[in-house]
Tab-separated table of C-alpha atoms and ligand atoms in Angstrom:
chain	number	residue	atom	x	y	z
A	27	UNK	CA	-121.887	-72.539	147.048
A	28	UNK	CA	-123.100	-69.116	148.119
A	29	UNK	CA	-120.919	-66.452	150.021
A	30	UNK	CA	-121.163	-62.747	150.849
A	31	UNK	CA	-119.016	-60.383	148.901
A	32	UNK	CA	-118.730	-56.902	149.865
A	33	UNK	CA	-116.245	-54.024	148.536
A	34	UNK	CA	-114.996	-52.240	151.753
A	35	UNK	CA	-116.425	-48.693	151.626
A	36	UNK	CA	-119.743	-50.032	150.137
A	37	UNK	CA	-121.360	-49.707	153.339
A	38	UNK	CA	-123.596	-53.005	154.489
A	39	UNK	CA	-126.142	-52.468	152.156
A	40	UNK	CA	-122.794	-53.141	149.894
A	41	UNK	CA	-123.488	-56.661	151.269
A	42	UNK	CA	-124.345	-59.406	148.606
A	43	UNK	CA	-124.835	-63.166	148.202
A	44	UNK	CA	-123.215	-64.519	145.533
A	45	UNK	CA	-122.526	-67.887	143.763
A	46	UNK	CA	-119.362	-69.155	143.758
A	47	UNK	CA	-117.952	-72.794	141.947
A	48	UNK	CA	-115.934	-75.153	143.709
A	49	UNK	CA	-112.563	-75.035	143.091
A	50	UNK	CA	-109.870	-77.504	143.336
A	51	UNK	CA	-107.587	-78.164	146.553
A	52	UNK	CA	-103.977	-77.065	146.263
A	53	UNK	CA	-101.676	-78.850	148.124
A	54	UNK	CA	-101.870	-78.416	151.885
A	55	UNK	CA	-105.548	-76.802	151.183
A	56	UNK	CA	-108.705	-78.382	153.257
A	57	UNK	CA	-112.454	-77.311	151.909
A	58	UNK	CA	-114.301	-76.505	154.976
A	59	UNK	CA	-118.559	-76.519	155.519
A	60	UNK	CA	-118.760	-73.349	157.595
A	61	UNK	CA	-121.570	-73.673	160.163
A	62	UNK	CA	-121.642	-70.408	162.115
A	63	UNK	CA	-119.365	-66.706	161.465
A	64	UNK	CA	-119.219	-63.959	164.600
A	65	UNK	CA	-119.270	-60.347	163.881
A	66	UNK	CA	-116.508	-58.093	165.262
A	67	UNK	CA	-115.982	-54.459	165.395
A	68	UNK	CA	-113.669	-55.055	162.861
A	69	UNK	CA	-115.966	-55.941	159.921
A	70	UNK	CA	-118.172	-53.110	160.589
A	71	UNK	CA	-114.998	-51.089	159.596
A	72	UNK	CA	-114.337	-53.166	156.985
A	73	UNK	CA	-117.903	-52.076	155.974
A	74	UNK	CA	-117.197	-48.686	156.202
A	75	UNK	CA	-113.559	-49.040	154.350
A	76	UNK	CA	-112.216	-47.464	157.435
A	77	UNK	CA	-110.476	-50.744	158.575
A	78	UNK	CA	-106.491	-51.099	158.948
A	79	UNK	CA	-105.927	-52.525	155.444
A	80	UNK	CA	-108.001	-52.778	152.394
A	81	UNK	CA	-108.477	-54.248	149.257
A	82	UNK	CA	-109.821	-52.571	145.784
A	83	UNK	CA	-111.466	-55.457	145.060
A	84	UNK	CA	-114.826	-57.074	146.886
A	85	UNK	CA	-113.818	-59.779	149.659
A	86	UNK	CA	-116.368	-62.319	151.949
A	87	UNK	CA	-116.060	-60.787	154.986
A	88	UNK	CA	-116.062	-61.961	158.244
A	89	UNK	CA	-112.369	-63.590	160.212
A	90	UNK	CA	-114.467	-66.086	162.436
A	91	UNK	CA	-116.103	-68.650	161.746
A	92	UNK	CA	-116.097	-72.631	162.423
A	93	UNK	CA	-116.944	-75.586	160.798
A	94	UNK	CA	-116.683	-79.099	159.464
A	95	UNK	CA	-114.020	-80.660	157.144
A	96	UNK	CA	-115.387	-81.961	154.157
A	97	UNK	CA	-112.493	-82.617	151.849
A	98	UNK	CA	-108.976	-82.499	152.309
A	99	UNK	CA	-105.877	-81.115	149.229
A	100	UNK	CA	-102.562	-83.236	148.622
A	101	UNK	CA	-100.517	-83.363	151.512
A	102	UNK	CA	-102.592	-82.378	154.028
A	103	UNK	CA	-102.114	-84.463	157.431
A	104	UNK	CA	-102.758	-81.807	160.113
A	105	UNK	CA	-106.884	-82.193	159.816
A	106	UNK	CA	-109.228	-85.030	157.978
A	107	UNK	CA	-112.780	-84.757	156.861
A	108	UNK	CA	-115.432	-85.079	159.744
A	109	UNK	CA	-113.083	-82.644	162.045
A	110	UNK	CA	-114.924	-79.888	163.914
A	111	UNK	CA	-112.826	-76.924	163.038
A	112	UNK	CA	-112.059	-73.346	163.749
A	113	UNK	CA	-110.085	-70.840	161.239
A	114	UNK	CA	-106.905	-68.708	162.632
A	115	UNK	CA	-107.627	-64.839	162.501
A	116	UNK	CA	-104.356	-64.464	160.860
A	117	UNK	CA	-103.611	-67.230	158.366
A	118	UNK	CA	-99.640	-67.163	158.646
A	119	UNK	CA	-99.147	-66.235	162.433
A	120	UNK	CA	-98.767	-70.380	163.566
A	121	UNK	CA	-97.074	-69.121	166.637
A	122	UNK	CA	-94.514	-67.076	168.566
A	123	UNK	CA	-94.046	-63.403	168.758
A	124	UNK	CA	-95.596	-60.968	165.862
A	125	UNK	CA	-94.053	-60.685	162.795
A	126	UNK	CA	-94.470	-58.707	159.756
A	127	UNK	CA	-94.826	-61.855	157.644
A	128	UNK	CA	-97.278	-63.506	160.213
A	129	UNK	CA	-100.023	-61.087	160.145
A	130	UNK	CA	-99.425	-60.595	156.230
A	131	UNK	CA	-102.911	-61.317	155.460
A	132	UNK	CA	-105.632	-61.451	157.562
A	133	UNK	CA	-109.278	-63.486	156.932
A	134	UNK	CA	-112.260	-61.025	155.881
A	135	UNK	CA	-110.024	-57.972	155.838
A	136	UNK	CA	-107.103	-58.168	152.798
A	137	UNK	CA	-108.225	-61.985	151.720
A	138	UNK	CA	-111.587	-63.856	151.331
A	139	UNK	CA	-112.797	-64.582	154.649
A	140	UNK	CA	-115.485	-66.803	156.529
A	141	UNK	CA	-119.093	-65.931	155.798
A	142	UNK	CA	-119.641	-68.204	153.095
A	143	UNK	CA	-120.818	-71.965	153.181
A	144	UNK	CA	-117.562	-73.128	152.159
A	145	UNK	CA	-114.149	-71.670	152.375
A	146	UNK	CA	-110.702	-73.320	151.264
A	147	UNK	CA	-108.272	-72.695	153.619
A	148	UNK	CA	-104.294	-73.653	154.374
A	149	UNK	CA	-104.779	-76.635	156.992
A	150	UNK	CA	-102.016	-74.579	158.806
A	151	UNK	CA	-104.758	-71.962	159.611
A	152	UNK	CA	-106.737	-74.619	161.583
A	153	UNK	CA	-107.572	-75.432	165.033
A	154	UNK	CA	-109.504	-78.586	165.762
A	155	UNK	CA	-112.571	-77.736	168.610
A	156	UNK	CA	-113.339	-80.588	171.045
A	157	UNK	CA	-117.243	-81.745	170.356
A	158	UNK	CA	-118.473	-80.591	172.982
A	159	UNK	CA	-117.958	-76.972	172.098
A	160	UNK	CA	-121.050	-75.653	169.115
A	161	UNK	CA	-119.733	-74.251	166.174
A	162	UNK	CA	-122.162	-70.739	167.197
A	163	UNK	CA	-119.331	-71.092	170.388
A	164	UNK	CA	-116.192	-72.084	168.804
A	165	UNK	CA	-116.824	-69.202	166.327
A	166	UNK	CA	-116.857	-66.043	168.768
A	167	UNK	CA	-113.482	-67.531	169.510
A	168	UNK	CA	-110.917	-66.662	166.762
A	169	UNK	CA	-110.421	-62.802	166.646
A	170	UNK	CA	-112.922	-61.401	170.256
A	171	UNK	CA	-111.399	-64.442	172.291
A	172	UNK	CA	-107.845	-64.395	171.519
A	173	UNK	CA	-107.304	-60.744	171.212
A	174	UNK	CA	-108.492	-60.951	175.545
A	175	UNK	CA	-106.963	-63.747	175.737
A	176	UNK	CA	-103.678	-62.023	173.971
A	177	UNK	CA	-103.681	-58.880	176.419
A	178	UNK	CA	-104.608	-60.874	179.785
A	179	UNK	CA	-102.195	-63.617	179.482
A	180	UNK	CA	-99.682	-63.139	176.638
A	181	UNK	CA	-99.409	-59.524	176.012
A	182	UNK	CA	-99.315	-58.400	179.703
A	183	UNK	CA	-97.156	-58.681	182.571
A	184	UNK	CA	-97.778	-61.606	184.597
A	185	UNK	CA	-101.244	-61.690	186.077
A	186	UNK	CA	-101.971	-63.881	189.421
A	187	UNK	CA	-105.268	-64.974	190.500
A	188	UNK	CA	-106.490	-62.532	192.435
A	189	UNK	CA	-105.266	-59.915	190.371
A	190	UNK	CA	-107.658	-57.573	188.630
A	191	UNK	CA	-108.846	-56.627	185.042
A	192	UNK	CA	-110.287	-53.831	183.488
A	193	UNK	CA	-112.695	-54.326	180.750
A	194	UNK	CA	-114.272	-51.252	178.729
A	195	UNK	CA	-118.068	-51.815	177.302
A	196	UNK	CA	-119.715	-54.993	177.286
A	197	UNK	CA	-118.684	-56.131	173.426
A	198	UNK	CA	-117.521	-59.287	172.181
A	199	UNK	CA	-113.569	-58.029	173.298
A	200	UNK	CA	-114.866	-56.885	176.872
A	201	UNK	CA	-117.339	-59.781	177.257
A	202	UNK	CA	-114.826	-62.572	176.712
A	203	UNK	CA	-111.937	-60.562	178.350
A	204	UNK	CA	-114.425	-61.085	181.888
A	205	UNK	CA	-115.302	-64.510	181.226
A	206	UNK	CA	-111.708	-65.575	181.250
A	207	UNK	CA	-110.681	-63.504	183.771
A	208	UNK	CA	-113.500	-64.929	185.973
A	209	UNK	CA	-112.563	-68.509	184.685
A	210	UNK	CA	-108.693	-68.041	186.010
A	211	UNK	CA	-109.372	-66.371	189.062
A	212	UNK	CA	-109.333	-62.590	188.355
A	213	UNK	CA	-111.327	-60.153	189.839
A	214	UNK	CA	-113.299	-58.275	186.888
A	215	UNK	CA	-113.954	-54.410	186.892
A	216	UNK	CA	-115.942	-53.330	183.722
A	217	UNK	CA	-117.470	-50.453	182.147
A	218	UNK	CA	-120.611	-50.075	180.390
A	219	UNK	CA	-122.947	-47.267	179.015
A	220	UNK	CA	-126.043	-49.201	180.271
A	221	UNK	CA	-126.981	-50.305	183.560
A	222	UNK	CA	-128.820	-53.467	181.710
A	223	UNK	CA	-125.952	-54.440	180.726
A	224	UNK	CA	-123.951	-53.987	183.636
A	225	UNK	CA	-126.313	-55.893	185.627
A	226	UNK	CA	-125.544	-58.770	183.281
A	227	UNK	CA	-121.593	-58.034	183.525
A	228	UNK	CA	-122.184	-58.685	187.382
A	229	UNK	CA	-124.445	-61.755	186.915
A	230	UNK	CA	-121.414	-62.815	185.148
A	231	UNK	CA	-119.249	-62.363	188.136
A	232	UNK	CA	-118.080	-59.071	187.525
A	233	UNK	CA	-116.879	-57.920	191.212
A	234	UNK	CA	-117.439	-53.627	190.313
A	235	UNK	CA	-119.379	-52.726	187.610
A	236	UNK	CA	-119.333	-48.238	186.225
A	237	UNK	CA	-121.400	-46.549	183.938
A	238	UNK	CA	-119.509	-44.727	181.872
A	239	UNK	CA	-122.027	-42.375	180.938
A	240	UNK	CA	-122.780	-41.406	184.754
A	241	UNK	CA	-119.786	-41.596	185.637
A	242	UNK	CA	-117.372	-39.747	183.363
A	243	UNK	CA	-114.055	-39.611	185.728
A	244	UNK	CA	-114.748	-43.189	185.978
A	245	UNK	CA	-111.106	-43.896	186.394
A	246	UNK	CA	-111.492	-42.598	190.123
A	247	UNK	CA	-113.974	-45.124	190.651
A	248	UNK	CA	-111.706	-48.266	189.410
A	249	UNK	CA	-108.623	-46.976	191.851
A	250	UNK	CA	-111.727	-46.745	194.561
A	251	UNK	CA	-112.758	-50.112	194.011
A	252	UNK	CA	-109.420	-51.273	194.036
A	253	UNK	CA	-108.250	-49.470	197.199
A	254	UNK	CA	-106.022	-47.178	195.221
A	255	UNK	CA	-104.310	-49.725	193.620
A	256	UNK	CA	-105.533	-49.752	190.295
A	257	UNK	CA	-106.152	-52.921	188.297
A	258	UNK	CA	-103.004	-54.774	186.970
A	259	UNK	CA	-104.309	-55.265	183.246
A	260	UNK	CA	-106.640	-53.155	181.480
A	261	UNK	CA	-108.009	-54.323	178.214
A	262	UNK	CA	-108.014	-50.536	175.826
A	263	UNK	CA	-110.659	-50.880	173.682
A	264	UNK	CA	-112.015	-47.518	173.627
A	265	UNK	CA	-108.741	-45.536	171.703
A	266	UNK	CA	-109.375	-41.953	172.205
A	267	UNK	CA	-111.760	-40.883	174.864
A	268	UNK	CA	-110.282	-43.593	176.922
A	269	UNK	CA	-106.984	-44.151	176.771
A	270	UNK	CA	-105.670	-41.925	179.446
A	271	UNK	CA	-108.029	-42.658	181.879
A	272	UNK	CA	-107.361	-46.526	181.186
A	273	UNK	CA	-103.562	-45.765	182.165
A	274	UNK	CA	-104.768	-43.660	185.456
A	275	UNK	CA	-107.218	-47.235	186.477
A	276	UNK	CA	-103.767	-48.809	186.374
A	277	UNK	CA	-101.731	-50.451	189.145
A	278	UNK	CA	-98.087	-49.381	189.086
A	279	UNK	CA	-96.184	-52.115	186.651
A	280	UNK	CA	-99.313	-52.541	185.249
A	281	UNK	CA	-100.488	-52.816	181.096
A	282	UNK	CA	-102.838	-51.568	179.403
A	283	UNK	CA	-103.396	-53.875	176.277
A	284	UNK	CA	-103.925	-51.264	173.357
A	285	UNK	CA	-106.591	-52.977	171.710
A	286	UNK	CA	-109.327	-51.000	169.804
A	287	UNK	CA	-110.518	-47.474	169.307
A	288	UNK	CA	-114.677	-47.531	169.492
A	289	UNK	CA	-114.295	-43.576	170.452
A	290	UNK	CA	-111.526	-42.992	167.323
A	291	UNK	CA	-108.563	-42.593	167.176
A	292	UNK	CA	-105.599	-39.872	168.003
A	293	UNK	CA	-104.918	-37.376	171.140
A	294	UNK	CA	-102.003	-38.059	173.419
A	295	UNK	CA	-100.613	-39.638	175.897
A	296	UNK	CA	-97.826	-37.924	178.323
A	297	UNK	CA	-95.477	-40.096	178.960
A	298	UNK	CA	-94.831	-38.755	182.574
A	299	UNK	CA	-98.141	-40.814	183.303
A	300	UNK	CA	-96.014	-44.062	182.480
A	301	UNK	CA	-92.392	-43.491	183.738
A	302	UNK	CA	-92.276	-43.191	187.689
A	303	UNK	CA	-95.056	-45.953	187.587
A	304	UNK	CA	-93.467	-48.252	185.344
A	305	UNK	CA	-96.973	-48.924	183.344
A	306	UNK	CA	-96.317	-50.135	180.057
A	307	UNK	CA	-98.589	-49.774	176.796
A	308	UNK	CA	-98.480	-52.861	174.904
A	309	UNK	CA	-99.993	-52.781	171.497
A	310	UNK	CA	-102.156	-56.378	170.391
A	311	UNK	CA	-102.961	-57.337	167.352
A	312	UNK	CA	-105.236	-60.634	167.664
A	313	UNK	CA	-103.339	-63.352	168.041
A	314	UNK	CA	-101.457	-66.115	166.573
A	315	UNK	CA	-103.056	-69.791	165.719
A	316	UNK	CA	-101.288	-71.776	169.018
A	317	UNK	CA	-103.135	-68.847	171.195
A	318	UNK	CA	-106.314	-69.681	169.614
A	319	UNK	CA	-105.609	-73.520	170.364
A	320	UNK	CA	-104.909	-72.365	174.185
A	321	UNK	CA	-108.337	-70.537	174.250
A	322	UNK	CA	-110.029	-73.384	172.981
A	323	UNK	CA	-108.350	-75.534	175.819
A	324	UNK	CA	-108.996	-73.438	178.176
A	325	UNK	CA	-112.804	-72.612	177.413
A	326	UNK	CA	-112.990	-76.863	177.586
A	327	UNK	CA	-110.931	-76.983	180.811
A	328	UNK	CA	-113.242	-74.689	182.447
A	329	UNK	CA	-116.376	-75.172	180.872
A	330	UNK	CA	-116.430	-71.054	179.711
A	331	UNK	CA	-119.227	-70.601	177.185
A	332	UNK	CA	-118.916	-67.695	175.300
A	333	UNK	CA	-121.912	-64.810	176.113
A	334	UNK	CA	-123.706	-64.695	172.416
A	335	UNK	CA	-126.206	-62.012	172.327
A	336	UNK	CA	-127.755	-63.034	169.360
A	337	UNK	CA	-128.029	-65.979	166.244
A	338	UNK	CA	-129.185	-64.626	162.876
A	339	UNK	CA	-129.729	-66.657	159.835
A	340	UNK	CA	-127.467	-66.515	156.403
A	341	UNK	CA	-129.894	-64.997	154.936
A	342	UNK	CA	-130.089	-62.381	157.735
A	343	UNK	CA	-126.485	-61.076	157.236
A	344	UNK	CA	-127.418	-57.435	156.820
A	345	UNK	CA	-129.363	-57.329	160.086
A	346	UNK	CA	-127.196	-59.005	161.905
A	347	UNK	CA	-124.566	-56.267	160.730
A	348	UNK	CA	-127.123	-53.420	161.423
A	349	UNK	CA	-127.955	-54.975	164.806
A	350	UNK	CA	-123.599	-55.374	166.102
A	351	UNK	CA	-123.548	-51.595	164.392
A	352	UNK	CA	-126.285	-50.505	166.396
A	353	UNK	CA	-124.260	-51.261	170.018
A	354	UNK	CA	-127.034	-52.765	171.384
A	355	UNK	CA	-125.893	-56.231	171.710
A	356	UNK	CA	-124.204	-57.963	175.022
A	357	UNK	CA	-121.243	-60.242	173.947
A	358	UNK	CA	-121.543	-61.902	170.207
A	359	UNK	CA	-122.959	-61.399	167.670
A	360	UNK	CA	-123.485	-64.970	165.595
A	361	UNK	CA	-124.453	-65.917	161.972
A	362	UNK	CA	-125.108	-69.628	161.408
A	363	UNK	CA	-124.718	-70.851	157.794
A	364	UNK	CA	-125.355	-74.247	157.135
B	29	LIG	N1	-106.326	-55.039	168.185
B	29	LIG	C1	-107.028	-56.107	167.909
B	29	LIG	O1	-106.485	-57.150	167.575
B	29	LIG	C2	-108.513	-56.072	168.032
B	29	LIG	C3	-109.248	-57.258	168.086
B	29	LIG	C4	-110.628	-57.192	168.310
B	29	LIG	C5	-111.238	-55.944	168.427
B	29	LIG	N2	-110.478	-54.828	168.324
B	29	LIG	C6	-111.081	-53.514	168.501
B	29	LIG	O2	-111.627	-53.468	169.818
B	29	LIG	C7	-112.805	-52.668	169.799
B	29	LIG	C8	-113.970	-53.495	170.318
B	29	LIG	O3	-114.224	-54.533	169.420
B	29	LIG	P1	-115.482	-55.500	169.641
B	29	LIG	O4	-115.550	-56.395	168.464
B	29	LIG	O5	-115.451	-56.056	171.006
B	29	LIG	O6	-116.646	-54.407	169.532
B	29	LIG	P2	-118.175	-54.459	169.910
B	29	LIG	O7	-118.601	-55.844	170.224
B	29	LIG	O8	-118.905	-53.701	168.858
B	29	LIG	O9	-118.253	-53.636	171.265
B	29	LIG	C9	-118.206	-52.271	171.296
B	29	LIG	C10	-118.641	-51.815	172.686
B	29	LIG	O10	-117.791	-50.756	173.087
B	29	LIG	C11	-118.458	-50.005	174.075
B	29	LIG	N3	-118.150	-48.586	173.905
B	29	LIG	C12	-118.534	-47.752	172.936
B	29	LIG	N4	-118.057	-46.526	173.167
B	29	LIG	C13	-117.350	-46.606	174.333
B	29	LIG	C14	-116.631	-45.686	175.117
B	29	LIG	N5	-116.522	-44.413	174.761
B	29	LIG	N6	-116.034	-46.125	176.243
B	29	LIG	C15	-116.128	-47.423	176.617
B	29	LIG	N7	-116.786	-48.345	175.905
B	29	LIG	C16	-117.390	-47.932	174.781
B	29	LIG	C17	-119.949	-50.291	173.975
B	29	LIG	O11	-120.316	-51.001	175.170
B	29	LIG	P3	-121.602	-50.581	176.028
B	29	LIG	O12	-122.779	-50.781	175.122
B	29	LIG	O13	-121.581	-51.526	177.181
B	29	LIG	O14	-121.432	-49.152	176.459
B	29	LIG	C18	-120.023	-51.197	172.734
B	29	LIG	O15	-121.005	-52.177	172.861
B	29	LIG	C19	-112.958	-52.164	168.372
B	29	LIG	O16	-112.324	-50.910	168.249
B	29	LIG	C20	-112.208	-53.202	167.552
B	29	LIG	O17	-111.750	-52.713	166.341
B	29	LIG	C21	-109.149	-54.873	168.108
């Protein structure tokens, strides 16, 4: 079977298809035909080496991806072959809060991840996806939809319908983050550098849509559109340049999910900004396998399909890398496999 292999730091021209033989199940193991793998952020910096934890040694990338059962290890009774499938972000986070052993390892970043045509994974590290969902949708799911789905619902104080979100840039994070807001009943602010794209975000339901390019203070602008208020949940993905005006767009006992840093990483935050309002910073870190199970519910309850900007081939790996590092893309970015 063939799979990527890259050595973080290489760059994605460090990118290359490899054979690999089969191996043997281990108990509790299931061999899984991987149909489709969505690009985050993530393995750009994993690219780069500049993600959270790295390996010396080359890895397949890529946490998300969904697929097929094909054969099933000793003692496995959680999944059998012919089950649609999605993989966990986090192999060892089944569910409850964080923990230090739960997000041990995580797929495509310190062990072998998805963008292969097979993987062997723990059946523990599955969640089954109804038929009606495509693997290209079930596989945006995994890291971009329960990281949103993590800081709106989990993560966060209570949020009501009616309440609103703030979503920076119109990424795979940001994209999902409005469709489920939109899906239970929140109002949707969202930011983007391109009024293409925000012209989607509002096709999309988005109720007040900001350039952040023409409008720098564009803080003032969310606490406009929200008649002062603020909105109650704010998903961070920006890190540096954003951070403090994501905790000035927020209502008073508000969060602001601290998710990602597309600006870098650093500067401060003064706490005064948080005490007399009662905001609270809440760090997330994906999510755990039941949350993925609840996204997957919920996208079937409600019919949300996830926004995919664009399907590349297997063979079109690099590109499809090239075109998620470029930042032109709306939503997902999707590799099919098989
Ligand atoms: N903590 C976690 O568990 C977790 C999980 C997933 C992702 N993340 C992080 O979250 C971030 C987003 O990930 P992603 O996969 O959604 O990325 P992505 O799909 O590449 O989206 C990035 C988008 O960010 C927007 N952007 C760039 N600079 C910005 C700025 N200064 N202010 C506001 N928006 C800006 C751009 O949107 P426009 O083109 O519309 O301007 C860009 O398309 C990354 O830092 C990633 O590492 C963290």
């Amino acid at each position: 079977m063939r799979a990527y292999q890259i050595l973080p730091g290489d760059g994605i021209d460090g990118l290359q298809c490899v054979d690999f033989p089969h191996r043997e199940l281990g108990n509790g193991e299931v061999r899984i035909r991987v149909h489709a793998v969505s690009l985050n952020y993530r393995d750009l910096m994993v690219a780069s080496g500049n993600y959270l934890v790295t390996v010396d040694d080359p890895i397949i990338p890529c946490s998300d991806g969904a697929g097929e059962v094909v054969a099933t290890g000793p003692g496995v009774t959680r999944v059998q072959p012919g089950d649609r499938v999605a993989a966990s972000f986090f192999p060892y986070w089944q569910d409850g809060p964080t923990a230090p052993d739960k997000v041990r390892h995580a797929l495509g970043g310190d062990v072998d991840g998805m963008l292969a045509e097979e993987v062997v994974l723990d059946e523990d590290a599955l969640v089954k996806i109804p038929d009606a969902m495509s693997f290209v949708d079930a596989a945006t799911l995994p890291c971009a939809g329960v990281t949103a789905w993590n800081a709106i619902f989990e993560s966060s104080n209570a949020v009501r319908p009616g309440d609103t979100v703030l979503l920076l840039g119109t990424g795979g994070v940001s994209i999902l983050g409005l469709q489920l807001a939109r899906a239970a009943g929140l109002n949707a602010i969202i930011t983007s550098s391109s009024d293409t794209k925000l012209q989607r975000a509002k096709e999309l339901g988005a109720r007040h849509v900001i350039n952040y390019r023409t409008t720098p203070e564009w803080q003032e602008e969310v606490l406009r559109a929200t008649d002062g208020a603020g909105a109650q949940v704010v998903l961070e993905v920006g890190g540096q340049g954003t951070v403090n005006r994501s905790i000035a767009s927020t209502a008073m006992g508000g969060s602001i999910a601290i998710i990602g840093g597309v600006s870098g990483f650093g500067g401060e935050v003064n706490p005064a900004t948080l005490l007399a309002t009662a905001k609270r910073l809440v760090g997330v870190y994906v999510g755990s396998r039941a949350m993925l199970e609840k996204v997957v519910r919920f996208a079937e309850a409600t019919g949300l399909q996830p926004v995919v900007d664009r399907v590349f081939t297997f063979d079109q790996a690099r590109e499809a890398y090239r075109h998620m590092e470029s930042g032109s893309h709306f939503g997902k970015v999707v590799i099919t496999v098989t």
